[in-house]
Amino acid sequence: MPSSSLSWQQGLAGRNPAISFLTSAENEMPTTSQGHCQRGTLGVVAPKVQSTERMTAPHTLLALYHAMVMARAIERRLWVFDHLEQLPPHPVGRSRMGRAATLAGVGRDSLACTGFEAVQVAAAAALRPGRDWIVPCPTDLALCLAVGLSPLDVMLAVFGRASDPASGGRQAPGAFGSRAARVVMTSAAAGRHVVQAAGIAYAAKVSGRDEVTLVCTDERGIQSGDWHEGINFAGAHALPLICLIEDWARTEGPIAQHSYGSPVDRAEGYGLAGETIDGADFDTALAALGRAADRARSQGGGTVIHALAVNLTSKASGGGLRPPEELEALAGQDPIDRMRRRLLDAGVLEAADDEEIQRDCARVVAAAVEEARAAPSPEGPRALDNVFSRVQEHG
């Protein structure tokens, strides 16, 4: 495996033995031996055995905070790519990918998860990576890092390299995927993957498997017919499904003002439980997602969680840039800063350790960029690999 894949998690564990579980055998995920998905063992941030005490233990909180900081470090590097550097041609063709392909760290259509880091790592803590299913959207960077994807995995997709564990360089960046972590790769079509997630949850229920499916979408996804179809199906069959809606409503207008109403009201009409939460507050998010996971595992049906946050990026929803004074006024609502203050006040994190985490994340991202840049691109003759199944001939 490339050296930088685990270094961000192993480095934290090496500095603090209390969080050595990140790379312990108990929490390692199995690997596949097929094709480009063979990556070795990934470290897991969220522990297998879930309990309130374990999810809020100091070592778990430190690990989740580290994933939040790592996600922000990756976003900053992608912003540099978009504004100051030239990325090499992507096999898919960047002109076909639209704005998402430019990887602007300031765009809602990019990998930017700024504002939602807290609720995303809380979701990772509430689930059992490698056992439960995760169907993310392109902005769920912190979530995917927290369940085991590495900065190198992200950069291999950015550069479209053959060793990209999600698609072998065939998909646009942000199409996260991992067989080991049960992260299901989806398309960029808003809301469509909710139907797929409902199907995964239905298969688990009829097969009698103890599995929860988390699907994430944004304020655009809930405006699609696919979202309503998937949620309606989940309610009709009481499926073990959690739908996390990541909504920038606090700075761009609440969706409840529109004619289609609140997604929580719609969810309850379809027979699911629903909660509206502060998506930038880790403890609130963890409590809500924990309740949703417990409900799903106890055959109590699905839950829609409407997580509200603020747009902390410099790009306004209607285009253009936001004034500096507006961004400064919102700085206190940054979920990473809120998590940092929580850990400092609790004595879980020291200021010196926080500075080292910031430097470590920047170093790991820089190493991942260079390793991905040097990795080979996909070969033309392998373009149809994993596209068509091989039908066994019977003589």
CSV table of C-alpha atoms in Angstrom, one decimal:
chain,number,residue,atom,x,y,z
A,1,MET,CA,0.0,0.0,0.0
A,2,PRO,CA,1.3,3.5,-0.6
A,3,SER,CA,2.9,4.9,2.4
A,4,SER,CA,0.7,7.9,3.0
A,5,SER,CA,-2.6,6.0,3.1
A,6,LEU,CA,-2.5,5.3,6.8
A,7,SER,CA,0.1,7.8,8.0
A,8,TRP,CA,-2.5,10.4,9.1
A,9,GLN,CA,-4.1,7.9,11.5
A,10,GLN,CA,-1.0,6.1,12.5
A,11,GLY,CA,0.8,9.4,13.2
A,12,LEU,CA,-1.9,10.4,15.7
A,13,ALA,CA,-1.9,7.1,17.4
A,14,GLY,CA,1.9,7.2,17.6
A,15,ARG,CA,1.9,10.5,19.4
A,16,ASN,CA,-0.8,9.4,21.8
A,17,PRO,CA,-1.1,5.8,22.9
A,18,ALA,CA,-4.6,6.4,24.2
A,19,ILE,CA,-5.9,6.4,20.6
A,20,SER,CA,-3.9,3.4,19.4
A,21,PHE,CA,-7.2,1.7,18.6
A,22,LEU,CA,-7.3,3.5,15.3
A,23,THR,CA,-5.0,0.9,13.8
A,24,SER,CA,-5.7,-2.0,16.1
A,25,ALA,CA,-6.7,-5.4,14.8
A,26,GLU,CA,-10.1,-5.0,16.4
A,27,ASN,CA,-11.0,-2.1,14.2
A,28,GLU,CA,-9.3,-3.1,10.9
A,29,MET,CA,-11.5,-3.6,7.9
A,30,PRO,CA,-11.2,-6.6,5.5
A,31,THR,CA,-9.9,-5.9,2.1
A,32,THR,CA,-10.9,-7.2,-1.3
A,33,SER,CA,-8.5,-9.0,-3.6
A,34,GLN,CA,-10.2,-8.0,-6.8
A,35,GLY,CA,-8.7,-5.5,-9.2
A,36,HIS,CA,-7.9,-1.9,-8.4
A,37,CYS,CA,-9.9,-2.0,-5.1
A,38,GLN,CA,-7.1,-4.0,-3.4
A,39,ARG,CA,-5.6,-1.4,-1.1
A,40,GLY,CA,-4.6,-3.2,2.1
A,41,THR,CA,-6.1,-2.6,5.6
A,42,LEU,CA,-7.6,0.7,6.3
A,43,GLY,CA,-7.6,2.2,9.8
A,44,VAL,CA,-11.0,2.9,11.2
A,45,VAL,CA,-11.8,6.0,13.3
A,46,ALA,CA,-15.2,5.0,14.7
A,47,PRO,CA,-15.0,1.9,16.9
A,48,LYS,CA,-16.9,-1.3,16.1
A,49,VAL,CA,-18.6,-1.6,19.5
A,50,GLN,CA,-21.0,1.3,19.8
A,51,SER,CA,-22.0,2.8,23.1
A,52,THR,CA,-22.5,6.4,24.4
A,53,GLU,CA,-19.5,6.1,26.6
A,54,ARG,CA,-17.3,4.7,23.8
A,55,MET,CA,-18.4,7.2,21.3
A,56,THR,CA,-17.6,10.1,23.6
A,57,ALA,CA,-14.4,8.6,25.1
A,58,PRO,CA,-11.4,11.0,24.8
A,59,HIS,CA,-9.5,8.8,22.3
A,60,THR,CA,-12.6,8.7,20.1
A,61,LEU,CA,-13.1,12.4,20.2
A,62,LEU,CA,-9.5,13.1,19.4
A,63,ALA,CA,-9.7,10.7,16.4
A,64,LEU,CA,-12.9,12.4,15.1
A,65,TYR,CA,-11.4,15.8,15.6
A,66,HIS,CA,-8.4,14.8,13.6
A,67,ALA,CA,-10.7,13.6,10.7
A,68,MET,CA,-12.4,17.1,10.8
A,69,VAL,CA,-9.0,18.9,10.6
A,70,MET,CA,-7.8,16.6,7.8
A,71,ALA,CA,-10.9,17.3,5.7
A,72,ARG,CA,-10.3,21.0,6.0
A,73,ALA,CA,-6.7,20.6,5.1
A,74,ILE,CA,-7.7,18.7,1.9
A,75,GLU,CA,-10.2,21.4,1.0
A,76,ARG,CA,-7.6,24.1,1.3
A,77,ARG,CA,-5.2,22.1,-0.9
A,78,LEU,CA,-8.0,21.7,-3.5
A,79,TRP,CA,-8.7,25.4,-3.4
A,80,VAL,CA,-5.0,26.0,-4.3
A,81,PHE,CA,-5.5,23.6,-7.2
A,82,ASP,CA,-8.5,25.5,-8.5
A,83,HIS,CA,-7.1,29.0,-8.2
A,84,LEU,CA,-3.3,28.8,-8.4
A,85,GLU,CA,-2.3,25.6,-10.1
A,86,GLN,CA,-3.1,23.6,-13.1
A,87,LEU,CA,-4.4,20.0,-12.6
A,88,PRO,CA,-3.4,17.5,-15.3
A,89,PRO,CA,-6.1,16.2,-17.7
A,90,HIS,CA,-8.5,13.8,-16.0
A,91,PRO,CA,-9.4,10.6,-17.9
A,92,VAL,CA,-13.1,11.4,-17.6
A,93,GLY,CA,-12.7,14.8,-19.1
A,94,ARG,CA,-13.0,17.8,-16.9
A,95,SER,CA,-15.3,19.6,-19.3
A,96,ARG,CA,-17.9,16.9,-18.9
A,97,MET,CA,-17.7,17.1,-15.1
A,98,GLY,CA,-18.7,20.7,-14.8
A,99,ARG,CA,-17.8,22.8,-11.9
A,100,ALA,CA,-17.3,19.9,-9.6
A,101,ALA,CA,-14.3,18.8,-11.6
A,102,THR,CA,-12.4,22.0,-10.9
A,103,LEU,CA,-12.5,21.0,-7.2
A,104,ALA,CA,-13.0,24.5,-5.9
A,105,GLY,CA,-12.7,24.4,-2.2
A,106,VAL,CA,-15.3,27.2,-2.1
A,107,GLY,CA,-18.0,25.6,-4.2
A,108,ARG,CA,-21.1,23.8,-3.0
A,109,ASP,CA,-20.8,21.5,-6.0
A,110,SER,CA,-17.3,20.4,-5.0
A,111,LEU,CA,-15.8,18.3,-2.3
A,112,ALA,CA,-16.3,21.1,0.2
A,113,CYS,CA,-17.8,19.9,3.5
A,114,THR,CA,-17.0,23.1,5.3
A,115,GLY,CA,-19.7,23.7,7.9
A,116,PHE,CA,-20.8,20.0,8.1
A,117,GLU,CA,-17.6,18.4,9.5
A,118,ALA,CA,-19.2,17.9,13.0
A,119,VAL,CA,-22.3,16.1,11.8
A,120,GLN,CA,-20.4,14.0,9.4
A,121,VAL,CA,-17.9,12.6,11.9
A,122,ALA,CA,-20.8,12.1,14.3
A,123,ALA,CA,-22.4,9.9,11.7
A,124,ALA,CA,-19.2,7.9,11.5
A,125,ALA,CA,-19.2,7.5,15.2
A,126,ALA,CA,-22.8,6.3,15.3
A,127,LEU,CA,-22.3,3.6,12.7
A,128,ARG,CA,-20.2,0.5,12.5
A,129,PRO,CA,-17.8,0.9,9.5
A,130,GLY,CA,-17.4,-2.2,7.5
A,131,ARG,CA,-20.8,-3.5,8.7
A,132,ASP,CA,-23.3,-0.7,8.1
A,133,TRP,CA,-23.6,0.9,4.7
A,134,ILE,CA,-22.8,4.5,3.8
A,135,VAL,CA,-24.2,6.1,0.6
A,136,PRO,CA,-22.6,9.6,0.6
A,137,CYS,CA,-22.8,12.6,-1.7
A,138,PRO,CA,-19.7,14.4,-3.1
A,139,THR,CA,-19.5,16.8,-0.1
A,140,ASP,CA,-19.2,14.0,2.6
A,141,LEU,CA,-15.4,14.2,2.7
A,142,ALA,CA,-15.1,14.3,6.5
A,143,LEU,CA,-17.5,11.3,6.8
A,144,CYS,CA,-15.5,9.2,4.4
A,145,LEU,CA,-12.2,10.1,6.1
A,146,ALA,CA,-13.7,9.1,9.4
A,147,VAL,CA,-14.7,5.6,8.3
A,148,GLY,CA,-11.3,4.8,6.8
A,149,LEU,CA,-10.6,6.5,3.4
A,150,SER,CA,-7.3,8.3,3.3
A,151,PRO,CA,-6.1,11.6,1.9
A,152,LEU,CA,-4.2,9.6,-0.7
A,153,ASP,CA,-7.4,7.9,-1.8
A,154,VAL,CA,-9.0,11.3,-2.3
A,155,MET,CA,-6.0,12.7,-4.3
A,156,LEU,CA,-5.8,9.6,-6.5
A,157,ALA,CA,-9.4,10.4,-7.5
A,158,VAL,CA,-8.5,14.0,-8.0
A,159,PHE,CA,-5.7,13.1,-10.4
A,160,GLY,CA,-7.7,10.3,-12.0
A,161,ARG,CA,-5.1,7.6,-11.3
A,162,ALA,CA,-5.4,3.9,-12.0
A,163,SER,CA,-4.9,3.1,-8.3
A,164,ASP,CA,-7.9,5.2,-7.2
A,165,PRO,CA,-9.6,2.7,-4.9
A,166,ALA,CA,-13.1,3.9,-5.8
A,167,SER,CA,-13.2,3.7,-9.6
A,168,GLY,CA,-9.6,3.3,-10.9
A,169,GLY,CA,-9.7,6.8,-12.2
A,170,ARG,CA,-13.0,6.4,-14.1
A,171,GLN,CA,-15.2,8.6,-12.0
A,172,ALA,CA,-15.2,12.3,-11.2
A,173,PRO,CA,-13.7,13.3,-7.8
A,174,GLY,CA,-16.2,13.1,-5.0
A,175,ALA,CA,-17.6,9.8,-6.1
A,176,PHE,CA,-16.3,8.1,-2.9
A,177,GLY,CA,-16.3,4.4,-2.7
A,178,SER,CA,-14.8,1.6,-0.6
A,179,ARG,CA,-15.8,-2.1,-0.5
A,180,ALA,CA,-14.0,-2.5,2.8
A,181,ALA,CA,-15.7,0.4,4.5
A,182,ARG,CA,-19.0,-0.3,2.7
A,183,VAL,CA,-19.1,3.2,1.2
A,184,VAL,CA,-21.2,3.0,-2.0
A,185,MET,CA,-20.1,5.0,-5.0
A,186,THR,CA,-22.9,7.1,-6.4
A,187,SER,CA,-23.5,9.5,-9.3
A,188,ALA,CA,-23.7,13.3,-9.1
A,189,ALA,CA,-27.5,13.2,-9.7
A,190,ALA,CA,-29.0,14.9,-6.7
A,191,GLY,CA,-31.4,12.6,-4.8
A,192,ARG,CA,-31.1,9.5,-7.0
A,193,HIS,CA,-28.9,7.6,-4.6
A,194,VAL,CA,-31.6,7.8,-1.9
A,195,VAL,CA,-33.5,5.2,-3.9
A,196,GLN,CA,-30.4,3.0,-4.1
A,197,ALA,CA,-29.9,3.3,-0.3
A,198,ALA,CA,-33.5,2.3,0.3
A,199,GLY,CA,-32.9,-0.8,-1.8
A,200,ILE,CA,-29.8,-1.6,0.3
A,201,ALA,CA,-31.7,-1.2,3.5
A,202,TYR,CA,-34.6,-3.4,2.1
A,203,ALA,CA,-32.1,-6.1,1.2
A,204,ALA,CA,-30.7,-6.1,4.7
A,205,LYS,CA,-34.2,-6.3,6.2
A,206,VAL,CA,-35.5,-9.2,4.1
A,207,SER,CA,-32.3,-11.1,4.6
A,208,GLY,CA,-32.4,-10.6,8.4
A,209,ARG,CA,-29.0,-8.9,8.5
A,210,ASP,CA,-28.2,-6.5,11.3
A,211,GLU,CA,-27.2,-3.6,9.1
A,212,VAL,CA,-28.0,0.1,9.0
A,213,THR,CA,-27.9,2.2,5.9
A,214,LEU,CA,-27.0,5.9,6.0
A,215,VAL,CA,-27.7,8.1,2.9
A,216,CYS,CA,-26.6,11.7,2.7
A,217,THR,CA,-28.0,14.4,0.5
A,218,ASP,CA,-28.3,18.2,0.5
A,219,GLU,CA,-31.0,20.8,0.0
A,220,ARG,CA,-31.1,20.1,-3.7
A,221,GLY,CA,-31.5,16.4,-3.3
A,222,ILE,CA,-34.8,16.6,-1.4
A,223,GLN,CA,-36.4,18.5,-4.3
A,224,SER,CA,-36.1,15.5,-6.5
A,225,GLY,CA,-38.7,12.8,-7.0
A,226,ASP,CA,-36.2,10.2,-6.2
A,227,TRP,CA,-35.8,11.5,-2.7
A,228,HIS,CA,-39.6,11.2,-2.1
A,229,GLU,CA,-39.7,7.7,-3.7
A,230,GLY,CA,-36.9,6.4,-1.6
A,231,ILE,CA,-38.2,7.9,1.7
A,232,ASN,CA,-41.7,6.7,1.0
A,233,PHE,CA,-40.4,3.2,0.3
A,234,ALA,CA,-38.4,3.3,3.5
A,235,GLY,CA,-41.4,4.4,5.5
A,236,ALA,CA,-43.8,1.8,4.0
A,237,HIS,CA,-41.4,-1.1,4.8
A,238,ALA,CA,-40.0,0.4,8.1
A,239,LEU,CA,-36.5,0.1,6.7
A,240,PRO,CA,-33.3,0.5,8.8
A,241,LEU,CA,-32.4,3.7,6.9
A,242,ILE,CA,-31.0,7.1,8.1
A,243,CYS,CA,-31.3,10.0,5.7
A,244,LEU,CA,-29.0,12.9,6.6
A,245,ILE,CA,-29.8,16.2,4.9
A,246,GLU,CA,-27.0,18.7,5.0
A,247,ASP,CA,-28.6,22.0,4.5
A,248,TRP,CA,-26.9,25.5,4.4
A,249,ALA,CA,-30.3,26.9,5.3
A,250,ARG,CA,-28.9,29.2,8.0
A,251,THR,CA,-27.2,31.5,5.5
A,252,GLU,CA,-29.1,30.7,2.3
A,253,GLY,CA,-32.8,30.6,3.5
A,254,PRO,CA,-34.5,27.7,5.2
A,255,ILE,CA,-36.1,25.2,2.8
A,256,ALA,CA,-39.1,25.2,5.1
A,257,GLN,CA,-40.0,28.5,3.5
A,258,HIS,CA,-40.6,26.8,0.1
A,259,SER,CA,-43.8,25.3,-1.1
A,260,TYR,CA,-42.6,21.7,-0.5
A,261,GLY,CA,-42.3,22.3,3.2
A,262,SER,CA,-39.9,20.9,5.8
A,263,PRO,CA,-38.3,17.5,5.0
A,264,VAL,CA,-39.0,16.4,8.5
A,265,ASP,CA,-42.7,17.0,8.1
A,266,ARG,CA,-42.6,15.1,4.8
A,267,ALA,CA,-40.6,12.3,6.4
A,268,GLU,CA,-43.2,11.9,9.2
A,269,GLY,CA,-45.9,11.9,6.6
A,270,TYR,CA,-44.2,8.9,5.0
A,271,GLY,CA,-43.9,7.1,8.3
A,272,LEU,CA,-40.3,7.9,9.3
A,273,ALA,CA,-39.1,9.7,12.4
A,274,GLY,CA,-37.6,13.1,11.9
A,275,GLU,CA,-35.4,15.6,13.7
A,276,THR,CA,-34.0,19.1,12.8
A,277,ILE,CA,-30.6,19.7,14.4
A,278,ASP,CA,-27.7,22.1,14.6
A,279,GLY,CA,-25.3,20.4,12.1
A,280,ALA,CA,-22.3,22.3,13.4
A,281,ASP,CA,-22.7,21.0,17.0
A,282,PHE,CA,-21.0,17.6,17.5
A,283,ASP,CA,-22.8,16.5,20.6
A,284,THR,CA,-26.2,17.4,19.3
A,285,ALA,CA,-25.5,15.6,16.0
A,286,LEU,CA,-24.1,12.5,17.8
A,287,ALA,CA,-27.2,12.2,20.0
A,288,ALA,CA,-29.6,12.5,17.1
A,289,LEU,CA,-27.7,10.0,14.9
A,290,GLY,CA,-27.3,7.6,17.8
A,291,ARG,CA,-31.0,7.6,18.4
A,292,ALA,CA,-31.6,7.1,14.7
A,293,ALA,CA,-29.1,4.2,14.6
A,294,ASP,CA,-30.7,2.6,17.7
A,295,ARG,CA,-34.1,2.9,16.1
A,296,ALA,CA,-33.0,1.3,12.9
A,297,ARG,CA,-31.2,-1.6,14.7
A,298,SER,CA,-34.3,-2.3,16.9
A,299,GLN,CA,-36.5,-2.6,13.8
A,300,GLY,CA,-38.2,0.7,14.7
A,301,GLY,CA,-37.9,2.1,11.1
A,302,GLY,CA,-36.0,4.9,9.5
A,303,THR,CA,-35.2,8.5,10.4
A,304,VAL,CA,-34.7,11.7,8.5
A,305,ILE,CA,-32.2,14.1,10.1
A,306,HIS,CA,-32.3,17.7,8.8
A,307,ALA,CA,-28.9,19.2,9.8
A,308,LEU,CA,-28.7,23.0,9.5
A,309,ALA,CA,-25.4,24.8,9.2
A,310,VAL,CA,-24.0,28.0,7.8
A,311,ASN,CA,-22.1,28.6,4.6
A,312,LEU,CA,-18.6,29.4,5.8
A,313,THR,CA,-17.0,29.6,2.4
A,314,SER,CA,-16.3,32.8,0.5
A,315,LYS,CA,-18.7,32.0,-2.4
A,316,ALA,CA,-22.2,33.3,-2.1
A,317,SER,CA,-25.1,31.1,-3.1
A,318,GLY,CA,-26.1,33.4,-6.0
A,319,GLY,CA,-22.6,33.7,-7.3
A,320,GLY,CA,-19.8,36.1,-6.6
A,321,LEU,CA,-17.9,36.5,-3.3
A,322,ARG,CA,-19.2,37.3,0.1
A,323,PRO,CA,-17.9,40.4,2.0
A,324,PRO,CA,-15.1,39.7,4.5
A,325,GLU,CA,-17.2,41.2,7.4
A,326,GLU,CA,-19.9,38.7,6.7
A,327,LEU,CA,-17.5,35.8,6.9
A,328,GLU,CA,-15.9,37.2,10.1
A,329,ALA,CA,-19.3,37.4,11.7
A,330,LEU,CA,-19.9,33.7,11.0
A,331,ALA,CA,-16.5,32.5,12.1
A,332,GLY,CA,-17.7,31.6,15.6
A,333,GLN,CA,-20.0,28.9,14.0
A,334,ASP,CA,-17.2,27.0,12.5
A,335,PRO,CA,-17.7,23.3,13.6
A,336,ILE,CA,-14.0,22.7,13.9
A,337,ASP,CA,-13.5,25.7,16.1
A,338,ARG,CA,-16.4,24.6,18.3
A,339,MET,CA,-15.1,21.1,18.5
A,340,ARG,CA,-11.6,22.4,19.4
A,341,ARG,CA,-13.0,24.6,22.2
A,342,ARG,CA,-15.0,21.6,23.5
A,343,LEU,CA,-11.9,19.4,23.7
A,344,LEU,CA,-9.7,22.1,25.2
A,345,ASP,CA,-12.3,22.9,27.9
A,346,ALA,CA,-12.6,19.2,28.7
A,347,GLY,CA,-8.9,18.7,29.0
A,348,VAL,CA,-8.9,16.2,26.1
A,349,LEU,CA,-6.8,18.3,23.9
A,350,GLU,CA,-3.8,20.5,24.6
A,351,ALA,CA,-3.0,23.6,22.6
A,352,ALA,CA,0.4,22.2,21.6
A,353,ASP,CA,-1.2,18.9,20.5
A,354,ASP,CA,-3.7,20.9,18.4
A,355,GLU,CA,-0.9,22.7,16.6
A,356,GLU,CA,0.9,19.5,15.9
A,357,ILE,CA,-2.4,18.0,14.5
A,358,GLN,CA,-2.7,21.0,12.2
A,359,ARG,CA,0.9,20.6,10.9
A,360,ASP,CA,0.6,16.8,10.6
A,361,CYS,CA,-2.6,17.1,8.5
A,362,ALA,CA,-0.9,19.6,6.2
A,363,ARG,CA,2.2,17.3,5.8
A,364,VAL,CA,0.1,14.2,5.1
A,365,VAL,CA,-2.0,16.1,2.4
A,366,ALA,CA,1.2,17.4,0.8
A,367,ALA,CA,2.6,13.9,0.7
A,368,ALA,CA,-0.6,12.5,-0.7
A,369,VAL,CA,-0.6,15.1,-3.5
A,370,GLU,CA,2.9,14.2,-4.6
A,371,GLU,CA,2.3,10.5,-4.4
A,372,ALA,CA,-0.9,10.8,-6.5
A,373,ARG,CA,0.8,13.1,-8.9
A,374,ALA,CA,3.5,10.5,-9.6
A,375,ALA,CA,1.0,7.5,-9.8
A,376,PRO,CA,0.3,6.1,-13.3
A,377,SER,CA,-2.9,7.0,-15.2
A,378,PRO,CA,-5.4,4.3,-16.3
A,379,GLU,CA,-4.4,2.3,-19.4
A,380,GLY,CA,-6.6,2.4,-22.4
A,381,PRO,CA,-7.0,-1.4,-22.8
A,382,ARG,CA,-8.4,-1.6,-19.3
A,383,ALA,CA,-11.2,0.9,-19.9
A,384,LEU,CA,-13.9,-1.8,-19.8
A,385,ASP,CA,-12.6,-3.5,-16.7
A,386,ASN,CA,-15.4,-3.9,-14.1
A,387,VAL,CA,-18.0,-2.7,-16.6
A,388,PHE,CA,-19.3,-6.0,-18.0
A,389,SER,CA,-19.7,-9.2,-16.0
A,390,ARG,CA,-18.1,-12.3,-17.4
A,391,VAL,CA,-20.8,-14.9,-18.1
A,392,GLN,CA,-19.7,-18.4,-17.6
A,393,GLU,CA,-20.1,-20.6,-20.7
A,394,HIS,CA,-21.7,-24.0,-20.3
A,395,GLY,CA,-20.7,-26.6,-22.8
